Amino acid sequence: MIRIIYSIQNTLQPHSFREHFKKWRAGATVNTIPFTSDLPQKPSEDTPLGNFNSKKVTVVGMGQVGLGCVSAILNQDLCGTLAMVDIAKQKLEGEARDFQQGSAFHQTTTILASDQYDVSEGSDLVVITAGVAQKPGESRLSLVERNAKIMKMIMPQVLKYSPNATILVVSNPCDIMTAIAAKIAGPDYPQGKVFGAGTCLDSSRFQTLIATSMDLDPRNVHGYIIGEHGDSSIPVWSSVRVGALPILKPGEEPDENLKAIHKSVVASAYDIINLKGYTNWAIGMSTAHIAKAVLNDTRTIIPVSTCVRGLYGVEDDVFLSVPCSLSTNGVQRVAVLPLNDEEQATFQKCAKGIWEVQKPIWDDL
């Protein structure tokens, strides 16, 4: 994409309104929050939009989700170099060759692959999908402990070779794994530069189900699911717009039909897993959507997982999804949606549930 800067006299310049919207933003959004209350809050930096240069992306973990991410990123021509990292060397080589043989059908993207992290050197964005699946009867805490060990091996290597990269965590349980990755990155790593895919996909499912029920293009439905990427996610019905029309009148509560839509959103992943054993294409496309915002510095507002301590009465070092403006630095600003009492109470309950699972391992990281 070519960005053209016009210098015609009398053209209305954006800086004429910057001060006005700077004050508006200060009232409607908050700065990113450190992963622990022990760290001081760093001041926000207002930076100009970035340049659209050729970028490098690394995807760590070539399971079904990782492959879905690679496919979507390649097909959307988002970067000049794409590195694939996985410990299963033989399978990785086969996947890399398969992608490379399709090079005639996308822009000139150099595809690299290795079981060593040096292939990721100089990445602008690192997408972490690696992790183990939950065993039958296994507790969430046990799953978190096993995936935390994997994250402890991945993060030092990522930071060694790409110390300035923005890091997007897709591994499940997404919110807790994002918190773990941010803490491993340490206090000197810019806050907001490690974030999770969160409820971006949940919100897409939400918008799509509403749109198809109304025979509309999903891009004409706007609304957010926030909180946990999982069963306790929260639909913010007051945020839902069809075109410019709110789906609820002021003070109106969602009826049983609308509540059933959210239940369908929560169940949709399980339905797919029951049918094919895993989900991968939609999460790959949502990851590419997030990557596009980061790599192109678009400042798109997307619900992703970031530290929410201090928001909506949350007191612990918990990461949950809220609408965030994304830039080359990851989460640039966090939008504070107005929630009603029930939504806020549900958000707090969700945060406490996440913290109960995260707390036993948090101090040992």
GROMACS .gro file of C-alpha atoms in nm:
model
  365
    1MET     CA    1   0.000   0.000   0.000
    2ILE     CA    2   0.130   0.348  -0.089
    3ARG     CA    3   0.056   0.630   0.152
    4ILE     CA    4   0.028   0.971  -0.019
    5ILE     CA    5   0.067   1.291   0.177
    6TYR     CA    6  -0.106   1.589   0.015
    7SER     CA    7   0.039   1.936   0.051
    8ILE     CA    8  -0.240   2.133  -0.117
    9GLN     CA    9  -0.310   2.463   0.058
   10ASN     CA   10  -0.637   2.502   0.248
   11THR     CA   11  -0.677   2.123   0.282
   12LEU     CA   12  -0.816   2.045   0.626
   13GLN     CA   13  -0.534   1.901   0.833
   14PRO     CA   14  -0.587   1.638   1.107
   15HIS     CA   15  -0.369   1.830   1.351
   16SER     CA   16  -0.642   2.093   1.368
   17PHE     CA   17  -0.844   1.851   1.580
   18ARG     CA   18  -0.571   1.654   1.755
   19GLU     CA   19  -0.596   1.843   2.083
   20HIS     CA   20  -0.973   1.798   2.096
   21PHE     CA   21  -0.956   1.423   2.039
   22LYS     CA   22  -0.657   1.389   2.270
   23LYS     CA   23  -0.878   1.516   2.553
   24TRP     CA   24  -1.165   1.291   2.442
   25ARG     CA   25  -0.937   0.987   2.434
   26ALA     CA   26  -0.806   1.064   2.783
   27GLY     CA   27  -1.161   1.050   2.914
   28ALA     CA   28  -1.284   0.750   2.717
   29THR     CA   29  -0.980   0.521   2.725
   30VAL     CA   30  -0.703   0.424   2.966
   31ASN     CA   31  -0.336   0.351   2.922
   32THR     CA   32  -0.215  -0.010   2.914
   33ILE     CA   33  -0.174  -0.165   3.259
   34PRO     CA   34   0.145  -0.338   3.389
   35PHE     CA   35   0.110  -0.713   3.442
   36THR     CA   36   0.158  -0.668   3.820
   37SER     CA   37   0.072  -0.395   4.069
   38ASP     CA   38   0.435  -0.396   4.188
   39LEU     CA   39   0.533  -0.204   3.874
   40PRO     CA   40   0.476   0.169   3.822
   41GLN     CA   41   0.231   0.285   3.558
   42LYS     CA   42   0.425   0.410   3.256
   43PRO     CA   43   0.300   0.722   3.079
   44SER     CA   44   0.117   0.686   2.751
   45GLU     CA   45   0.298   0.782   2.433
   46ASP     CA   46   0.104   0.928   2.142
   47THR     CA   47   0.290   0.815   1.833
   48PRO     CA   48   0.217   0.891   1.467
   49LEU     CA   49   0.093   0.616   1.238
   50GLY     CA   50   0.373   0.389   1.121
   51ASN     CA   51   0.504   0.321   0.774
   52PHE     CA   52   0.392   0.022   0.569
   53ASN     CA   53   0.724  -0.157   0.531
   54SER     CA   54   0.787  -0.524   0.463
   55LYS     CA   55   0.762  -0.702   0.797
   56LYS     CA   56   0.869  -1.035   0.946
   57VAL     CA   57   0.632  -1.265   1.134
   58THR     CA   58   0.719  -1.578   1.330
   59VAL     CA   59   0.462  -1.840   1.425
   60VAL     CA   60   0.570  -2.070   1.709
   61GLY     CA   61   0.392  -2.405   1.713
   62MET     CA   62   0.285  -2.585   1.396
   63GLY     CA   63  -0.017  -2.770   1.526
   64GLN     CA   64  -0.352  -2.719   1.357
   65VAL     CA   65  -0.392  -2.367   1.498
   66GLY     CA   66  -0.041  -2.262   1.399
   67LEU     CA   67  -0.096  -2.390   1.046
   68GLY     CA   68  -0.426  -2.202   1.028
   69CYS     CA   69  -0.244  -1.883   1.128
   70VAL     CA   70   0.032  -1.934   0.869
   71SER     CA   71  -0.221  -2.002   0.594
   72ALA     CA   72  -0.426  -1.692   0.672
   73ILE     CA   73  -0.122  -1.464   0.705
   74LEU     CA   74   0.020  -1.585   0.373
   75ASN     CA   75  -0.309  -1.557   0.188
   76GLN     CA   76  -0.356  -1.200   0.309
   77ASP     CA   77  -0.001  -1.100   0.205
   78LEU     CA   78   0.075  -0.948   0.544
   79CYS     CA   79   0.453  -0.984   0.560
   80GLY     CA   80   0.768  -1.018   0.355
   81THR     CA   81   0.915  -1.300   0.565
   82LEU     CA   82   0.732  -1.569   0.759
   83ALA     CA   83   0.922  -1.801   0.994
   84MET     CA   84   0.777  -2.127   1.127
   85VAL     CA   85   0.913  -2.281   1.448
   86ASP     CA   86   0.827  -2.622   1.592
   87ILE     CA   87   1.005  -2.903   1.774
   88ALA     CA   88   0.867  -3.171   1.536
   89LYS     CA   89   1.139  -3.121   1.276
   90GLN     CA   90   1.027  -3.369   1.009
   91LYS     CA   91   0.663  -3.260   1.007
   92LEU     CA   92   0.772  -2.895   1.012
   93GLU     CA   93   0.988  -2.948   0.703
   94GLY     CA   94   0.694  -3.104   0.520
   95GLU     CA   95   0.458  -2.819   0.612
   96ALA     CA   96   0.715  -2.556   0.511
   97ARG     CA   97   0.775  -2.720   0.173
   98ASP     CA   98   0.402  -2.743   0.115
   99PHE     CA   99   0.358  -2.370   0.180
  100GLN     CA  100   0.668  -2.282  -0.026
  101GLN     CA  101   0.532  -2.466  -0.328
  102GLY     CA  102   0.237  -2.228  -0.332
  103SER     CA  103   0.462  -1.922  -0.357
  104ALA     CA  104   0.342  -1.844  -0.710
  105PHE     CA  105  -0.002  -1.763  -0.570
  106HIS     CA  106   0.087  -1.493  -0.320
  107GLN     CA  107   0.326  -1.200  -0.302
  108THR     CA  108   0.696  -1.269  -0.268
  109THR     CA  109   0.699  -1.394   0.091
  110THR     CA  110   1.009  -1.573   0.208
  111ILE     CA  111   0.907  -1.880   0.408
  112LEU     CA  112   1.154  -2.009   0.666
  113ALA     CA  113   1.127  -2.304   0.902
  114SER     CA  114   1.339  -2.451   1.180
  115ASP     CA  115   1.327  -2.629   1.513
  116GLN     CA  116   1.570  -2.360   1.635
  117TYR     CA  117   1.468  -2.006   1.719
  118ASP     CA  118   1.747  -1.831   1.528
  119VAL     CA  119   1.518  -1.848   1.223
  120SER     CA  120   1.290  -1.598   1.403
  121GLU     CA  121   1.560  -1.334   1.443
  122GLY     CA  122   1.443  -0.977   1.387
  123SER     CA  123   1.070  -1.054   1.386
  124ASP     CA  124   0.826  -0.765   1.409
  125LEU     CA  125   0.548  -0.993   1.534
  126VAL     CA  126   0.571  -1.331   1.705
  127VAL     CA  127   0.256  -1.543   1.727
  128ILE     CA  128   0.270  -1.815   1.993
  129THR     CA  129   0.031  -2.105   1.937
  130ALA     CA  130   0.236  -2.382   2.102
  131GLY     CA  131   0.089  -2.575   2.393
  132VAL     CA  132  -0.062  -2.903   2.500
  133ALA     CA  133  -0.428  -2.998   2.487
  134GLN     CA  134  -0.633  -3.075   2.794
  135LYS     CA  135  -0.643  -3.446   2.878
  136PRO     CA  136  -0.972  -3.616   2.964
  137GLY     CA  137  -1.046  -3.545   3.329
  138GLU     CA  138  -0.751  -3.305   3.363
  139SER     CA  139  -0.807  -2.993   3.573
  140ARG     CA  140  -0.754  -2.647   3.430
  141LEU     CA  141  -0.477  -2.588   3.686
  142SER     CA  142  -0.289  -2.897   3.568
  143LEU     CA  143  -0.324  -2.783   3.207
  144VAL     CA  144  -0.201  -2.435   3.299
  145GLU     CA  145   0.100  -2.577   3.483
  146ARG     CA  146   0.202  -2.786   3.182
  147ASN     CA  147   0.156  -2.501   2.935
  148ALA     CA  148   0.335  -2.259   3.167
  149LYS     CA  149   0.642  -2.481   3.147
  150ILE     CA  150   0.625  -2.466   2.769
  151MET     CA  151   0.588  -2.086   2.775
  152LYS     CA  152   0.894  -2.065   3.003
  153MET     CA  153   1.094  -2.240   2.730
  154ILE     CA  154   0.954  -2.035   2.442
  155MET     CA  155   0.965  -1.678   2.572
  156PRO     CA  156   1.340  -1.651   2.649
  157GLN     CA  157   1.418  -1.773   2.296
  158VAL     CA  158   1.171  -1.533   2.137
  159LEU     CA  159   1.314  -1.240   2.333
  160LYS     CA  160   1.673  -1.345   2.261
  161TYR     CA  161   1.629  -1.326   1.884
  162SER     CA  162   1.354  -1.062   1.859
  163PRO     CA  163   1.392  -0.830   2.160
  164ASN     CA  164   1.167  -0.564   2.005
  165ALA     CA  165   0.892  -0.789   1.873
  166THR     CA  166   0.525  -0.752   1.953
  167ILE     CA  167   0.408  -1.086   2.094
  168LEU     CA  168   0.060  -1.226   2.031
  169VAL     CA  169  -0.039  -1.526   2.243
  170VAL     CA  170  -0.294  -1.766   2.094
  171SER     CA  171  -0.216  -2.070   2.312
  172ASN     CA  172  -0.493  -2.184   2.547
  173PRO     CA  173  -0.603  -2.106   2.809
  174CYS     CA  174  -0.538  -1.779   2.627
  175ASP     CA  175  -0.588  -1.523   2.904
  176ILE     CA  176  -0.371  -1.699   3.161
  177MET     CA  177  -0.102  -1.787   2.906
  178THR     CA  178  -0.088  -1.422   2.801
  179ALA     CA  179  -0.040  -1.313   3.162
  180ILE     CA  180   0.237  -1.572   3.202
  181ALA     CA  181   0.411  -1.458   2.883
  182ALA     CA  182   0.394  -1.093   2.993
  183LYS     CA  183   0.543  -1.175   3.333
  184ILE     CA  184   0.823  -1.381   3.178
  185ALA     CA  185   0.900  -1.090   2.943
  186GLY     CA  186   0.963  -0.885   3.257
  187PRO     CA  187   0.916  -0.531   3.381
  188ASP     CA  188   1.141  -0.372   3.118
  189TYR     CA  189   0.932  -0.502   2.827
  190PRO     CA  190   0.686  -0.232   2.715
  191GLN     CA  191   0.343  -0.288   2.870
  192GLY     CA  192   0.086  -0.384   2.609
  193LYS     CA  193   0.348  -0.534   2.378
  194VAL     CA  194   0.251  -0.884   2.495
  195PHE     CA  195  -0.120  -0.949   2.448
  196GLY     CA  196  -0.357  -1.233   2.365
  197ALA     CA  197  -0.597  -1.313   2.083
  198GLY     CA  198  -0.870  -1.320   2.347
  199THR     CA  199  -1.230  -1.272   2.236
  200CYS     CA  200  -1.156  -1.144   1.885
  201LEU     CA  201  -1.284  -1.474   1.746
  202ASP     CA  202  -1.573  -1.489   1.996
  203SER     CA  203  -1.683  -1.143   1.882
  204SER     CA  204  -1.658  -1.252   1.518
  205ARG     CA  205  -1.879  -1.553   1.587
  206PHE     CA  206  -2.120  -1.323   1.772
  207GLN     CA  207  -2.141  -1.070   1.488
  208THR     CA  208  -2.171  -1.341   1.223
  209LEU     CA  209  -2.457  -1.521   1.398
  210ILE     CA  210  -2.652  -1.197   1.441
  211ALA     CA  211  -2.586  -1.096   1.080
  212THR     CA  212  -2.682  -1.428   0.923
  213SER     CA  213  -2.999  -1.430   1.132
  214MET     CA  214  -3.086  -1.096   0.969
  215ASP     CA  215  -2.957  -1.179   0.618
  216LEU     CA  216  -2.688  -0.912   0.645
  217ASP     CA  217  -2.318  -0.885   0.576
  218PRO     CA  218  -2.141  -0.957   0.911
  219ARG     CA  219  -1.933  -0.644   0.859
  220ASN     CA  220  -2.251  -0.441   0.915
  221VAL     CA  221  -2.292  -0.578   1.269
  222HIS     CA  222  -2.074  -0.425   1.539
  223GLY     CA  223  -2.051  -0.543   1.897
  224TYR     CA  224  -1.817  -0.694   2.151
  225ILE     CA  225  -1.783  -1.004   2.360
  226ILE     CA  226  -1.542  -0.930   2.644
  227GLY     CA  227  -1.390  -1.111   2.941
  228GLU     CA  228  -1.259  -1.465   2.916
  229HIS     CA  229  -1.193  -1.638   2.587
  230GLY     CA  230  -1.411  -1.927   2.695
  231ASP     CA  231  -1.730  -2.029   2.868
  232SER     CA  232  -1.762  -1.722   3.091
  233SER     CA  233  -1.732  -1.463   2.813
  234ILE     CA  234  -1.963  -1.162   2.837
  235PRO     CA  235  -2.175  -1.023   2.552
  236VAL     CA  236  -2.203  -0.645   2.585
  237TRP     CA  237  -2.547  -0.605   2.430
  238SER     CA  238  -2.542  -0.230   2.477
  239SER     CA  239  -2.247  -0.217   2.234
  240VAL     CA  240  -2.424  -0.405   1.954
  241ARG     CA  241  -2.515  -0.200   1.648
  242VAL     CA  242  -2.670  -0.313   1.321
  243GLY     CA  243  -2.543  -0.044   1.090
  244ALA     CA  244  -2.592   0.258   1.315
  245LEU     CA  245  -2.897   0.113   1.493
  246PRO     CA  246  -2.862  -0.019   1.849
  247ILE     CA  247  -3.004  -0.367   1.887
  248LEU     CA  248  -3.147  -0.271   2.229
  249LYS     CA  249  -3.325   0.044   2.333
  250PRO     CA  250  -3.180   0.239   2.630
  251GLY     CA  251  -3.248   0.043   2.947
  252GLU     CA  252  -3.380  -0.261   2.759
  253GLU     CA  253  -3.254  -0.605   2.862
  254PRO     CA  254  -3.176  -0.886   2.616
  255ASP     CA  255  -3.459  -1.136   2.576
  256GLU     CA  256  -3.426  -1.514   2.562
  257ASN     CA  257  -3.361  -1.511   2.187
  258LEU     CA  258  -3.061  -1.282   2.226
  259LYS     CA  259  -2.930  -1.480   2.523
  260ALA     CA  260  -2.955  -1.793   2.308
  261ILE     CA  261  -2.727  -1.628   2.051
  262HIS     CA  262  -2.449  -1.595   2.310
  263LYS     CA  263  -2.502  -1.955   2.423
  264SER     CA  264  -2.461  -2.061   2.060
  265VAL     CA  265  -2.139  -1.860   2.034
  266VAL     CA  266  -1.997  -2.035   2.342
  267ALA     CA  267  -2.104  -2.377   2.214
  268SER     CA  268  -1.982  -2.324   1.857
  269ALA     CA  269  -1.619  -2.418   1.925
  270TYR     CA  270  -1.726  -2.736   2.103
  271ASP     CA  271  -1.954  -2.823   1.811
  272ILE     CA  272  -1.665  -2.795   1.567
  273ILE     CA  273  -1.433  -2.994   1.793
  274ASN     CA  274  -1.692  -3.270   1.818
  275LEU     CA  275  -1.716  -3.280   1.439
  276LYS     CA  276  -1.350  -3.254   1.333
  277GLY     CA  277  -1.146  -3.281   1.654
  278TYR     CA  278  -1.010  -2.924   1.665
  279THR     CA  279  -1.066  -2.568   1.547
  280ASN     CA  280  -0.812  -2.393   1.329
  281TRP     CA  281  -0.934  -2.196   1.027
  282ALA     CA  282  -1.141  -1.930   1.205
  283ILE     CA  283  -0.877  -1.873   1.474
  284GLY     CA  284  -0.620  -1.848   1.195
  285MET     CA  285  -0.825  -1.582   1.018
  286SER     CA  286  -0.885  -1.386   1.340
  287THR     CA  287  -0.512  -1.402   1.418
  288ALA     CA  288  -0.435  -1.265   1.071
  289HIS     CA  289  -0.689  -0.987   1.135
  290ILE     CA  290  -0.501  -0.893   1.452
  291ALA     CA  291  -0.163  -0.928   1.277
  292LYS     CA  292  -0.276  -0.691   1.002
  293ALA     CA  293  -0.360  -0.425   1.260
  294VAL     CA  294  -0.020  -0.464   1.427
  295LEU     CA  295   0.198  -0.492   1.117
  296ASN     CA  296   0.024  -0.207   0.933
  297ASP     CA  297  -0.013   0.009   1.246
  298THR     CA  298  -0.381   0.067   1.169
  299ARG     CA  299  -0.496   0.143   1.528
  300THR     CA  300  -0.794  -0.086   1.468
  301ILE     CA  301  -1.005  -0.145   1.779
  302ILE     CA  302  -1.027  -0.519   1.848
  303PRO     CA  303  -1.122  -0.708   2.167
  304VAL     CA  304  -0.797  -0.873   2.279
  305SER     CA  305  -0.658  -0.997   2.609
  306THR     CA  306  -0.465  -0.743   2.814
  307CYS     CA  307  -0.417  -0.665   3.182
  308VAL     CA  308  -0.743  -0.537   3.331
  309ARG     CA  309  -0.637  -0.473   3.690
  310GLY     CA  310  -0.809  -0.155   3.803
  311LEU     CA  311  -1.090  -0.182   3.548
  312TYR     CA  312  -1.447  -0.267   3.647
  313GLY     CA  313  -1.342  -0.337   4.006
  314VAL     CA  314  -1.081  -0.604   3.920
  315GLU     CA  315  -0.800  -0.604   4.179
  316ASP     CA  316  -0.578  -0.893   4.068
  317ASP     CA  317  -0.313  -0.929   3.795
  318VAL     CA  318  -0.558  -1.076   3.547
  319PHE     CA  319  -0.565  -1.055   3.168
  320LEU     CA  320  -0.907  -1.047   3.002
  321SER     CA  321  -1.041  -0.916   2.673
  322VAL     CA  322  -1.163  -0.561   2.629
  323PRO     CA  323  -1.166  -0.346   2.313
  324CYS     CA  324  -0.815  -0.220   2.245
  325SER     CA  325  -0.654   0.001   1.983
  326LEU     CA  326  -0.373  -0.201   1.822
  327SER     CA  327  -0.052  -0.059   1.680
  328THR     CA  328   0.299  -0.181   1.601
  329ASN     CA  329   0.353  -0.173   1.978
  330GLY     CA  330   0.064  -0.408   2.046
  331VAL     CA  331  -0.206  -0.264   2.268
  332GLN     CA  332  -0.185   0.113   2.229
  333ARG     CA  333  -0.489   0.211   2.435
  334VAL     CA  334  -0.764   0.026   2.622
  335ALA     CA  335  -1.123   0.135   2.562
  336VAL     CA  336  -1.341   0.137   2.873
  337LEU     CA  337  -1.687   0.025   2.767
  338PRO     CA  338  -1.970   0.143   2.990
  339LEU     CA  339  -2.112  -0.172   3.153
  340ASN     CA  340  -2.436  -0.210   3.344
  341ASP     CA  341  -2.433  -0.354   3.697
  342GLU     CA  342  -2.495  -0.711   3.581
  343GLU     CA  343  -2.222  -0.699   3.316
  344GLN     CA  344  -1.973  -0.552   3.562
  345ALA     CA  345  -2.057  -0.814   3.824
  346THR     CA  346  -2.011  -1.089   3.564
  347PHE     CA  347  -1.678  -0.938   3.457
  348GLN     CA  348  -1.559  -0.937   3.820
  349LYS     CA  349  -1.673  -1.298   3.867
  350CYS     CA  350  -1.490  -1.396   3.548
  351ALA     CA  351  -1.171  -1.226   3.673
  352LYS     CA  352  -1.192  -1.404   4.009
  353GLY     CA  353  -1.236  -1.739   3.836
  354ILE     CA  354  -0.929  -1.679   3.619
  355TRP     CA  355  -0.726  -1.562   3.919
  356GLU     CA  356  -0.809  -1.873   4.121
  357VAL     CA  357  -0.647  -2.086   3.850
  358GLN     CA  358  -0.358  -1.845   3.786
  359LYS     CA  359  -0.271  -1.757   4.145
  360PRO     CA  360  -0.099  -2.087   4.248
  361ILE     CA  361   0.169  -2.048   3.979
  362TRP     CA  362   0.192  -1.667   3.954
  363ASP     CA  363   0.456  -1.604   4.221
  364ASP     CA  364   0.677  -1.886   4.091
  365LEU     CA  365   0.718  -1.742   3.743
   0.00000   0.00000   0.00000
